[in-house]
Coordinates of C-alpha atoms and ligand atoms in Angstrom, one line a residue:
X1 CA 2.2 -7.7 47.5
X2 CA 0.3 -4.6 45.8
X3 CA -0.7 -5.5 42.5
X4 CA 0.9 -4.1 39.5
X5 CA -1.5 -2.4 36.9
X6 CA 0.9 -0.2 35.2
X7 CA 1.0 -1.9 31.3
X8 CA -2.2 -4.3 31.8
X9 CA -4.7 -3.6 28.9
X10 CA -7.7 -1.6 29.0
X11 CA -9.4 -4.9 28.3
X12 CA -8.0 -6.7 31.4
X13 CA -7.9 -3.5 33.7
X14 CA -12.1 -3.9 32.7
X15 CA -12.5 -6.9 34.0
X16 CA -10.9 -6.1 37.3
X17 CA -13.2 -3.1 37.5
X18 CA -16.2 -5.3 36.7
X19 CA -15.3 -8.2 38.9
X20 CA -15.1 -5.3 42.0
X21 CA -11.8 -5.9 42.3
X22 CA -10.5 -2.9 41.6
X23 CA -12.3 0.8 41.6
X24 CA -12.1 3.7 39.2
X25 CA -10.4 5.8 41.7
X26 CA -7.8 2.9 42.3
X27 CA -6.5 3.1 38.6
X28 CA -6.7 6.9 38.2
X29 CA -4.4 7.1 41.3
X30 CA -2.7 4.6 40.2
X31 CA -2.0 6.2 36.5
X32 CA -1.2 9.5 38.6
X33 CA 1.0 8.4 40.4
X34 CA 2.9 7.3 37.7
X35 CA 2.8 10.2 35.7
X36 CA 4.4 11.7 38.8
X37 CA 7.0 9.1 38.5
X38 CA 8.4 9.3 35.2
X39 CA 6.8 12.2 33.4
X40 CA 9.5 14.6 34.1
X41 CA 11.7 12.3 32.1
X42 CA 9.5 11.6 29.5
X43 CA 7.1 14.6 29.2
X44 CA 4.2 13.0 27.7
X45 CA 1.8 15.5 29.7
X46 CA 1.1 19.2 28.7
X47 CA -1.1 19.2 31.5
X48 CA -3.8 17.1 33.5
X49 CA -6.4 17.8 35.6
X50 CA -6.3 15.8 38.8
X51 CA -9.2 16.3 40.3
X52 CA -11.8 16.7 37.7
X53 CA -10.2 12.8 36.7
X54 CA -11.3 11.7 40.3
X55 CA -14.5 13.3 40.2
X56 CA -15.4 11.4 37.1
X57 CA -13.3 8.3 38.4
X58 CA -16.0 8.3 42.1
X59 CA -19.5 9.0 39.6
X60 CA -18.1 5.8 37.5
X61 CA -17.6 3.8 40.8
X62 CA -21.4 5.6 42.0
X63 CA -22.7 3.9 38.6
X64 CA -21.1 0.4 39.2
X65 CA -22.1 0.1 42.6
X66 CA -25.4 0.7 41.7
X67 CA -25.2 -1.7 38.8
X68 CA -25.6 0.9 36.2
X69 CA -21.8 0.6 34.5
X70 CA -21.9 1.6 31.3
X71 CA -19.7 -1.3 29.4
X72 CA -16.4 -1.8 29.5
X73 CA -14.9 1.8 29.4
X74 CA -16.8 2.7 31.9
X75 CA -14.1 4.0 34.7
X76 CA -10.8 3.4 32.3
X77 CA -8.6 7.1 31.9
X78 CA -8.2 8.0 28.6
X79 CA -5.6 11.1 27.1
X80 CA -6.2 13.3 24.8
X81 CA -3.9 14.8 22.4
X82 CA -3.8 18.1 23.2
X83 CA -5.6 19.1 20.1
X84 CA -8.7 17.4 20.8
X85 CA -11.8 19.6 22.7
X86 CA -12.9 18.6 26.3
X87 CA -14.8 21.3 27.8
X88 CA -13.0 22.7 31.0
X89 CA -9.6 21.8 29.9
X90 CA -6.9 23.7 28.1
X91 CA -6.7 23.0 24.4
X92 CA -2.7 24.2 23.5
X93 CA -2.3 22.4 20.0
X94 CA 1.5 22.5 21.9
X95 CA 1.8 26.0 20.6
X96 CA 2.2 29.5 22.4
X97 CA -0.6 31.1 20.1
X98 CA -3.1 29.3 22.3
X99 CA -1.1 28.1 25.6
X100 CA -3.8 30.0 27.6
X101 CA -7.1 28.5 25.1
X102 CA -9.6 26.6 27.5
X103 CA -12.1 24.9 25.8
X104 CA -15.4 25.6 25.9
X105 CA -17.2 22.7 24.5
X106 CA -16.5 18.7 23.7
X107 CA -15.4 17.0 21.0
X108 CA -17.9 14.8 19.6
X109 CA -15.4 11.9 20.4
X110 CA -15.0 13.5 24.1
X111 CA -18.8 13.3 24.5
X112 CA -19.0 9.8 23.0
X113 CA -16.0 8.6 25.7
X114 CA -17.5 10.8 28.7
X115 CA -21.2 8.8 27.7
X116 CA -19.4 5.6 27.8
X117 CA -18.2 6.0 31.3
X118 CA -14.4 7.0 30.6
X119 CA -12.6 9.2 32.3
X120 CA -10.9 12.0 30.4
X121 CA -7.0 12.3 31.7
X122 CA -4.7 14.4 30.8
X123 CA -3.5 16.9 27.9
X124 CA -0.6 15.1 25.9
X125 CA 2.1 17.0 23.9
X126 CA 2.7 16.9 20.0
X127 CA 4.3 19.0 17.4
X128 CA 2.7 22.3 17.0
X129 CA -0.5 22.0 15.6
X130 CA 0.3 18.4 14.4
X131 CA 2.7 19.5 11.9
X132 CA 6.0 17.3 12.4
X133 CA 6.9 13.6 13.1
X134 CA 8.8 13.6 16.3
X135 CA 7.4 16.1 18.9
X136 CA 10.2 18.5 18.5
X137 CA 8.1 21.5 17.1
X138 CA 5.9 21.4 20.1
X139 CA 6.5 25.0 22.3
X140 CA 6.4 23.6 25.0
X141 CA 9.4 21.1 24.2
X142 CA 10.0 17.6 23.2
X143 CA 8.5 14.4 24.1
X144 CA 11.0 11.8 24.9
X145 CA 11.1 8.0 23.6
X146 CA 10.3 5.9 26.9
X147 CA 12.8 3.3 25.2
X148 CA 15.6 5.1 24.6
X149 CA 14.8 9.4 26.2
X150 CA 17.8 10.9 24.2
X151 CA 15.7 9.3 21.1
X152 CA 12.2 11.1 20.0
X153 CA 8.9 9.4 20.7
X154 CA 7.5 10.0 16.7
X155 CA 4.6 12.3 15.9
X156 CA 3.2 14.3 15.8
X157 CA 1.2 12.5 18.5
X158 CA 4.4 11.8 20.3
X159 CA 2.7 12.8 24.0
X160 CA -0.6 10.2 23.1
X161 CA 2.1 7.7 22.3
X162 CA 4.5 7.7 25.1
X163 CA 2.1 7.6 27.5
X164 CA 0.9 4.1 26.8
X165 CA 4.1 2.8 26.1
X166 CA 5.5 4.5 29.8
X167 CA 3.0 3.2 31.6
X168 CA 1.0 6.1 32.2
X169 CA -2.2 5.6 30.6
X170 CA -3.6 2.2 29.2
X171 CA -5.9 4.3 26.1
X172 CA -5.0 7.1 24.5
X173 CA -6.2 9.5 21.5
X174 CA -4.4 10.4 18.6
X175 CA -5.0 12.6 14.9
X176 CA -3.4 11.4 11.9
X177 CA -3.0 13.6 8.8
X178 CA -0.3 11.7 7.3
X179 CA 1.0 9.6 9.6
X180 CA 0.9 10.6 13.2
X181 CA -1.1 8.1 14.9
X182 CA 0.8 5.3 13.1
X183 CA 4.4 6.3 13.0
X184 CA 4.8 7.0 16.7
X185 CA 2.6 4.0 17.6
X186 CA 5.6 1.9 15.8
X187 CA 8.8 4.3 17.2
X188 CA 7.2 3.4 20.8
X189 CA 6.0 -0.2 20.3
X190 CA 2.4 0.1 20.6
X191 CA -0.9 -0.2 18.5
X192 CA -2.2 3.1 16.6
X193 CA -5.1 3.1 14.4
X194 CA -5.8 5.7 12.0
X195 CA -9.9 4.9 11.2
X196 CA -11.2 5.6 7.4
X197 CA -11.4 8.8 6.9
X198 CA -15.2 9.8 7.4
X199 CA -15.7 7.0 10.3
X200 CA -14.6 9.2 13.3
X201 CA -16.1 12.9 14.1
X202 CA -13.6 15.7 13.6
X203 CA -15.7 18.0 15.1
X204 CA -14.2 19.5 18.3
X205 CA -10.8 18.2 16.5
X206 CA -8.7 22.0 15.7
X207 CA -8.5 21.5 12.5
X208 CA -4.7 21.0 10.7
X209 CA -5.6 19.3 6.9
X210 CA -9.6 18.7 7.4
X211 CA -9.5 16.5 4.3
X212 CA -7.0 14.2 5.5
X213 CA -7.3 14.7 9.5
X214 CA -8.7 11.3 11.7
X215 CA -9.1 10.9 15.3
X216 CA -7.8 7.4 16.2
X217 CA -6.4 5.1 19.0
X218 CA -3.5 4.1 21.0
X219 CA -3.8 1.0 22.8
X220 CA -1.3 -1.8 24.3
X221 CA -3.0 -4.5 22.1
X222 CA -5.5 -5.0 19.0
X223 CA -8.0 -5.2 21.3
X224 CA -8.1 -2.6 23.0
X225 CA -7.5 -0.5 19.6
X226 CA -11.0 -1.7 18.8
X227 CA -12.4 -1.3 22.1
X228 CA -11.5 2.7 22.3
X229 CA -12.6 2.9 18.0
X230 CA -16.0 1.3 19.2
X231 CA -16.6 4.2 21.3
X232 CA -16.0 6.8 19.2
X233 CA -16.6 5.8 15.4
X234 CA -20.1 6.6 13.8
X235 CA -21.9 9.0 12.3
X236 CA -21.9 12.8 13.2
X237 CA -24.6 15.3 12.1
X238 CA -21.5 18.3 13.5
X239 CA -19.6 16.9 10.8
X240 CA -20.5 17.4 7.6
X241 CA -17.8 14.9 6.3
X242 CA -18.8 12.1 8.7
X243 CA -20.0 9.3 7.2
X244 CA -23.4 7.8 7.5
X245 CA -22.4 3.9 7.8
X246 CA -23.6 1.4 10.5
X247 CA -20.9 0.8 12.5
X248 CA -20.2 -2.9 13.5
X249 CA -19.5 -4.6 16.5
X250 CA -15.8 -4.5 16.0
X251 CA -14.6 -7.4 18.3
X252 CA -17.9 -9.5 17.8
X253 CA -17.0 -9.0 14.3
X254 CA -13.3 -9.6 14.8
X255 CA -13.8 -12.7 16.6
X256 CA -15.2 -14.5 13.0
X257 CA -12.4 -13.8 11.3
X258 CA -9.6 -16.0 10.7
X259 CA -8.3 -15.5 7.5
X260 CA -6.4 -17.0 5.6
X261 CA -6.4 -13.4 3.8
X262 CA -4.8 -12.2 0.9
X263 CA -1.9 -9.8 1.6
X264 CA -0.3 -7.1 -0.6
X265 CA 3.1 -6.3 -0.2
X266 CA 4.0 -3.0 -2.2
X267 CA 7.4 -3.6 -3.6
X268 CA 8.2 0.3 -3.6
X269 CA 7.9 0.0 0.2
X270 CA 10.7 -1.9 0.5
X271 CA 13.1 0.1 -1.4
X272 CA 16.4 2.8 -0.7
X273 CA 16.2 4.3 2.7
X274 CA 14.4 1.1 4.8
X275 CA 16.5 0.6 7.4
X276 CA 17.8 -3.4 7.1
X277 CA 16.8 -4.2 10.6
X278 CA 13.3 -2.7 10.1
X279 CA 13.0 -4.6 7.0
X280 CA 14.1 -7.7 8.6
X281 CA 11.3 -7.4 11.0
X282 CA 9.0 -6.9 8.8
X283 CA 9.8 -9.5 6.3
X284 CA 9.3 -11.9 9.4
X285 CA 5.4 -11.0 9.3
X286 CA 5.5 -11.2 5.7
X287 CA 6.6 -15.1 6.6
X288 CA 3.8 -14.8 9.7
X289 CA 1.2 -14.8 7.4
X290 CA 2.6 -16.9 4.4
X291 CA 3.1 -19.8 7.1
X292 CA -0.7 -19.3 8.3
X293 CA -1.7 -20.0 4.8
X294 CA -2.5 -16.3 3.2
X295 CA -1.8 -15.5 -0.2
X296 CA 1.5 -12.8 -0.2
X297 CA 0.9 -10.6 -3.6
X298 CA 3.6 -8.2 -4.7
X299 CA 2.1 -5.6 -5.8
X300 CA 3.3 -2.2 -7.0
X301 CA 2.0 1.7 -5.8
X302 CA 4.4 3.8 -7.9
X303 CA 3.2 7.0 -7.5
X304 CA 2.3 6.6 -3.6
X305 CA 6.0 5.7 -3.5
X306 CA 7.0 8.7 -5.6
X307 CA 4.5 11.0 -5.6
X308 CA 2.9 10.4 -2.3
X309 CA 5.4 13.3 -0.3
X310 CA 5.2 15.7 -2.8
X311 CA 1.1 15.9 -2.8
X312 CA 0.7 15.9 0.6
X313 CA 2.7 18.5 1.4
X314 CA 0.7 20.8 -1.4
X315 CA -2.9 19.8 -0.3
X316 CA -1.8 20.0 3.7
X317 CA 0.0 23.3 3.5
X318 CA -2.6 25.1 1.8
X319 CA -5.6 23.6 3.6
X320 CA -3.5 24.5 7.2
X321 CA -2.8 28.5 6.0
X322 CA -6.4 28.7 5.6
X323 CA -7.4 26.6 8.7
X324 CA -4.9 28.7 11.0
X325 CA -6.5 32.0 9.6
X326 CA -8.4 32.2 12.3
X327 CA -5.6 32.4 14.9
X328 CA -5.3 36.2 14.0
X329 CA -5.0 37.5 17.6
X330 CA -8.8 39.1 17.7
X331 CA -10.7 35.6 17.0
X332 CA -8.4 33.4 18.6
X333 CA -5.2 33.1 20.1
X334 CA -2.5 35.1 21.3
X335 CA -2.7 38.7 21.2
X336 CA 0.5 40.8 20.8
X337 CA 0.9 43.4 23.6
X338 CA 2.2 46.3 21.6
X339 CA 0.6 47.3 18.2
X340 CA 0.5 49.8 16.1
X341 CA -2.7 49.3 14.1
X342 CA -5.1 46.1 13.4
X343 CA -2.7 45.0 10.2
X344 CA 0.2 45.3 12.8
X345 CA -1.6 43.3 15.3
X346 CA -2.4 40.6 13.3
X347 CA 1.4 40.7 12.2
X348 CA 2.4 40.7 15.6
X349 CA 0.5 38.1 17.0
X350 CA 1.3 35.8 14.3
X351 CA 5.1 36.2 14.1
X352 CA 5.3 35.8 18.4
X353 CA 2.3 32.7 18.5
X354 CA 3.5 30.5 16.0
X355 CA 6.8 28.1 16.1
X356 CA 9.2 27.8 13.0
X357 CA 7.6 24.6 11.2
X358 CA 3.8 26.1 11.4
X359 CA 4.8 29.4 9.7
X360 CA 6.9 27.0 7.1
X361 CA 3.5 25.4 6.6
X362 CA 1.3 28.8 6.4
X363 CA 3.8 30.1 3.6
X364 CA 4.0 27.0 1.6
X365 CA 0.3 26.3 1.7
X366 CA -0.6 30.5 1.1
X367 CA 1.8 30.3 -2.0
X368 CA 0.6 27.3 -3.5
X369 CA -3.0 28.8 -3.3
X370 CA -1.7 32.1 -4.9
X371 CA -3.4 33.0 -8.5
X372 CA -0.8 32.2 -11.1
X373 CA 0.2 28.7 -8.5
X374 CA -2.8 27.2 -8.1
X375 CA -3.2 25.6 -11.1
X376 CA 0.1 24.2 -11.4
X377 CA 0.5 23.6 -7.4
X378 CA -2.8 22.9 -5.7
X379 CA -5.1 21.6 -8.8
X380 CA -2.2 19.3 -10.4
X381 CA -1.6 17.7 -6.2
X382 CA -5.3 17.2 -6.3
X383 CA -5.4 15.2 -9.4
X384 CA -2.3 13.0 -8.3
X385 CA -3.9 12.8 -5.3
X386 CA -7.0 11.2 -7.4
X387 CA -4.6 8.6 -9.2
X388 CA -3.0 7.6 -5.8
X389 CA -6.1 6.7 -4.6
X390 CA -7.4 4.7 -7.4
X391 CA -4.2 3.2 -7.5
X392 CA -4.8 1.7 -3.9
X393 CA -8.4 1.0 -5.0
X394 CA -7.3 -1.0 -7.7
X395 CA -4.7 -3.1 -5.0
X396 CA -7.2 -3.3 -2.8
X397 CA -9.6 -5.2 -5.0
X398 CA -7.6 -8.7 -5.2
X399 CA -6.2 -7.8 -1.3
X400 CA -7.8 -8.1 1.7
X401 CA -5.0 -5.5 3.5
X402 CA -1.4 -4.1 2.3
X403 CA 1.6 -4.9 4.8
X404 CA 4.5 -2.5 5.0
X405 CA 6.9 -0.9 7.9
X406 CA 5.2 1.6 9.0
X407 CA 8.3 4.1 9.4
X408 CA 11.5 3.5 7.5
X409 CA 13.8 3.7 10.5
X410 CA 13.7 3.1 14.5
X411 CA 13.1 5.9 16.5
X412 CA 15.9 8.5 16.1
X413 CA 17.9 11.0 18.2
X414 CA 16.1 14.4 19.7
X415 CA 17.9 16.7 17.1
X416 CA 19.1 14.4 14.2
X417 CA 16.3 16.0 11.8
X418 CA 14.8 19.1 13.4
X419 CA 17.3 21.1 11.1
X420 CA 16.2 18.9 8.1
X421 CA 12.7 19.5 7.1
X422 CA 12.9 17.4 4.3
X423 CA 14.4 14.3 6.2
X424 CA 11.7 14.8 8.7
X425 CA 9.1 14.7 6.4
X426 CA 10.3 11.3 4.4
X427 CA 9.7 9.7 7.9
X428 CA 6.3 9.4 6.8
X429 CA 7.3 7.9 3.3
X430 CA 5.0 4.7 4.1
X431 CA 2.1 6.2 5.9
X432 CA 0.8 9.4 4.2
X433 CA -0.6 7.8 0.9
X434 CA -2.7 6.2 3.4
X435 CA -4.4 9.4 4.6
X436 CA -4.5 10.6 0.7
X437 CA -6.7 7.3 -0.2
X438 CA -8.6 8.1 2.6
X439 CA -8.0 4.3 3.9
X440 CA -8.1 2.8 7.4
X441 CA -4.4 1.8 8.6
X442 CA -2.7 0.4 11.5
X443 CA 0.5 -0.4 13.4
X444 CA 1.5 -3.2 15.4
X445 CA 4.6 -3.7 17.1
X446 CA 6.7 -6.2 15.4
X447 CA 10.1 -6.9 16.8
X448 CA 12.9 -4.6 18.2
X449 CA 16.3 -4.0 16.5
X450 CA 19.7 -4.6 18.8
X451 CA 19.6 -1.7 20.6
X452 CA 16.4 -2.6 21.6
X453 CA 14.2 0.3 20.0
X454 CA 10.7 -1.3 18.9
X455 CA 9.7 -2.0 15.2
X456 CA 6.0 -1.5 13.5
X457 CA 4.4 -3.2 10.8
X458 CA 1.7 -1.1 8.9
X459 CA -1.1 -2.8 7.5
X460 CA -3.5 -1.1 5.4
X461 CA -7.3 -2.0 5.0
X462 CA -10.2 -1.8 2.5
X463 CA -12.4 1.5 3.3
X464 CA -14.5 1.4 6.4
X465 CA -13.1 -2.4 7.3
X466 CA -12.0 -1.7 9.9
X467 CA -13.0 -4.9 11.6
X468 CA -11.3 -7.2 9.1
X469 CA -7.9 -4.7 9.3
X470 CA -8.0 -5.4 13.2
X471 CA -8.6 -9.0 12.8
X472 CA -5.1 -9.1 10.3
X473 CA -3.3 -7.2 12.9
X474 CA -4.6 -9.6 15.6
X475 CA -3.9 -12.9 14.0
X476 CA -0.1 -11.6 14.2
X477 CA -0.4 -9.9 17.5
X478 CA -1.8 -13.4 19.1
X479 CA 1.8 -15.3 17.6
X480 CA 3.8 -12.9 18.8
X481 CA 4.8 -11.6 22.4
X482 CA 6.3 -8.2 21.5
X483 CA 3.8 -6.2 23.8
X484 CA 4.4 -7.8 26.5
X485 CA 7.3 -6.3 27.0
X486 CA 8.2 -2.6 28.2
X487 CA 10.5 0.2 28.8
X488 CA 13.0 0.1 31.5
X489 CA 12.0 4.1 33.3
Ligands
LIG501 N1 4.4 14.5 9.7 C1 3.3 14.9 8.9 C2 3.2 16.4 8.9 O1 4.0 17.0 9.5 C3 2.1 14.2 9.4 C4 1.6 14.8 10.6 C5 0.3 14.3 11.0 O2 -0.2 13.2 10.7 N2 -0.4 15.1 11.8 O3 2.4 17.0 8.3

């Protein structure tokens, strides 16, 4: 009987490679052919590039046989987010302004990954420009949940999401701003890591909030998480916010860790609007860990509770009207066909290449920097923004991570909140503080509620610990047995 490699880990689809039992070209095939299989129901894919895959997938088998591999990504597919740089391949940001951008250049991250022998697969959807929580607002239309399709995957890395949890890809990468590697990690039962802010390179990342942006990972375990972070974390000289840190050996380091840790559990995360059967699972970590000997804290973030929605959507909006400046129509992006004059042009251009939630964003964001506003918009968010991080600071020094749910409900129909901005954006009540402190945060899959949609816990780690974050997460993931199983497609 043919083997079945569709939801083994990267981690165990490396071994196969390295014990010759299984070639680069095998699994990109393989990861083809189910993209062929189910992506027209799920539409995780903007686009992928078959045959510059296989090219890359033969030179990693070239290297093996001759004893060079280069470590245990060499020959594993990876996707990309389409908002992440790799040079040949179209670079959409899931929005008409640039549905016809190629890039010409690498992200750092896509340079690190090509150097360590991956194979760069595929162009995977997301709200337009990263702004939104459930791959709605992408223009070229939604992502579906692989659990449930009438349901939405999360996002805004919705496409990097569902395509590990479908089968199609055993690593994928993601951004987070305020929440989009984490919340659709937990709406499609996965692992998704948002790194400290300052760890991973953003260069070759188009930019949405730059001070809160972070490349991160999608994985099927812990492991793997760590495994795809290994390869891309560390200092960047294109990066001017990069930060100069020795990066560890995350799984060497993992592997000396066993706890028992001291966990804080913000009460105001457990408040009005948790769905009960997301709190449920979650409370059954919180017992996870009690019964393995950590210290549970209750502890109290009151103004990333309150304030947390409120400040983000000041400091994102403003920096995203000046980052999207540049899609004018004569730098970059789609150029409007009739025109009267430059102004017009620019007008033009803009009104036709951007979808409904970016233009939100590029008025909120332009008013909030406007003389007369700033003071009272942008300056005040960026002093709350101050307090919310010394708040987790000051958590953070008696804890060795914070637990919460990482989205208040399951995943929920294609169409319940498009129409609801506001409702949309307190999806991410639990995970954009988190992006505002700047911290490293994660979500594991932990349980599923009766209809059978998965569940994520968040935890939330110390700056630049990223190892002992992972090892919390694993100590969990190793008791439990939720990722073992998968979508019916
Ligand atoms: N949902 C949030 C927003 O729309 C966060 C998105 C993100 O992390 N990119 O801005």
């Amino acid at each position: 009987m043919a083997r079945d490699l569709t939801f083994l880990s990267a981690t165990e689809l490396g071994g196969l490679l390295a014990a010759g039992q299984l070639t680069s070209v095998e699994l990109v095939q393989t990861c083809l052919a189910r993209v062929q299989a189910v992506d027209g129901r799920v539409h995780a894919f903007n686009s992928y590039d078959e045959a510059a895959a296989l090219v890359a997938a033969h030179e990693s088998d070239a290297r093996r046989a001759a004893g060079q591999a280069r470590g245990p990504l060499d020959g594993i597919p990876v996707g990309f987010k389409d908002v992440i740089a790799v040079a040949g391949q179209p670079l959409t940001c899931s929005s008409r302004m640039l549905a016809n951008y190629v890039s010409p250049y690498d992200a750092t991250v896509t340079t690190r990954l090509k150097a360590a022998g991956a194979i760069p697969l595929g162009r995977l959807n997301m709200d337009e420009f990263a702004m939104g929580s459930s791959t709605e607002n992408s223009a070229f239309g939604p992502t579906a949940n692989p659990w449930d399709l009438s349901r939405v995957p999360g996002g805004s890395s919705g496409g990097s999401a569902a395509a590990v949890a479908a089968g199609e890809l055993p690593l994928t990468l993601g951004s987070d701003t305020g929440g989009s590697i984490r919340q659709p990690a937990a709406l499609c039962g996965i692992v998704g890591l948002k790194p400290t802010y300052g760890l991973v390179s953003r260069y070759g990342l188009a930019a949405y909030a730059s001070s809160l942006d972070q490349i991160g990972p999608f994985a099927r375990t812990v492991d793997d998480a760590a495994l795809l972070l290994q390869a891309i974390a560390g200092h960047d000289e294109r990066d001017s916010t990069s930060f100069k840190a020795e990066v560890p050996d995350y799984r060497a380091d993992m592997a000396k860790r066993f706890g028992p840790w001291r966990i804080g559990v913000p009460k105001e995360f457990f408040g009005a609007g948790l769905d009960p059967e997301v709190g449920a699972a979650v409370q059954a970590a919180i017992e996870h860990y009690r019964k393995a000997g950590c210290e549970i804290r209750e502890v109290s973030l009151p103004l990333a509770a309150e304030q947390a929605i409120a400040v983000y959507y000041l400091i994102a909006t403003a920096e995203a009207s000046s980052n999207l400046a540049r899609y004018d129509g004569i730098r970059y992006g789609h150029r409007a066909a009739k025109a009267k004059d430059v102004v017009d042009l620019y007008f033009q251009s803009r009104a036709e290449g951007f979808g409904d939630e970016v233009k939100r964003r590029i008025i909120l964001g332009t008013h909030v920097l406007s003389s007369g506003y700033y003071d009272a918009y942008y300056l005040r968010a960026q002093k709350v923004r101050t307090l919310i991080r010394n708040e987790f600071a000051a958590v953070l020094k008696n804890c060795d991570a914070l637990l919460s749910p990482t989205s208040p409900t399951a995943a929920f129909k294609i169409g319940e909140k498009s129409s609801n901005p506001l409702a949309m954006y307190l999806t991410d009540i639990y995970t954009i503080s988190v992006n505002l402190a700047g911290l490293p945060g994660i979500s594991v899959p932990c349980g599923f509620t009766a209809a059978g949609l998965p569940v994520g816990l968040q935890l939330i780690g110390r700056p630049f610990d990223e190892a002992g974050l992972l090892s919390i997460a694993r100590h969990y993931e190793q008791a439990h047995d939720w990722n073992s199983r998968h979508p019916n497609l």
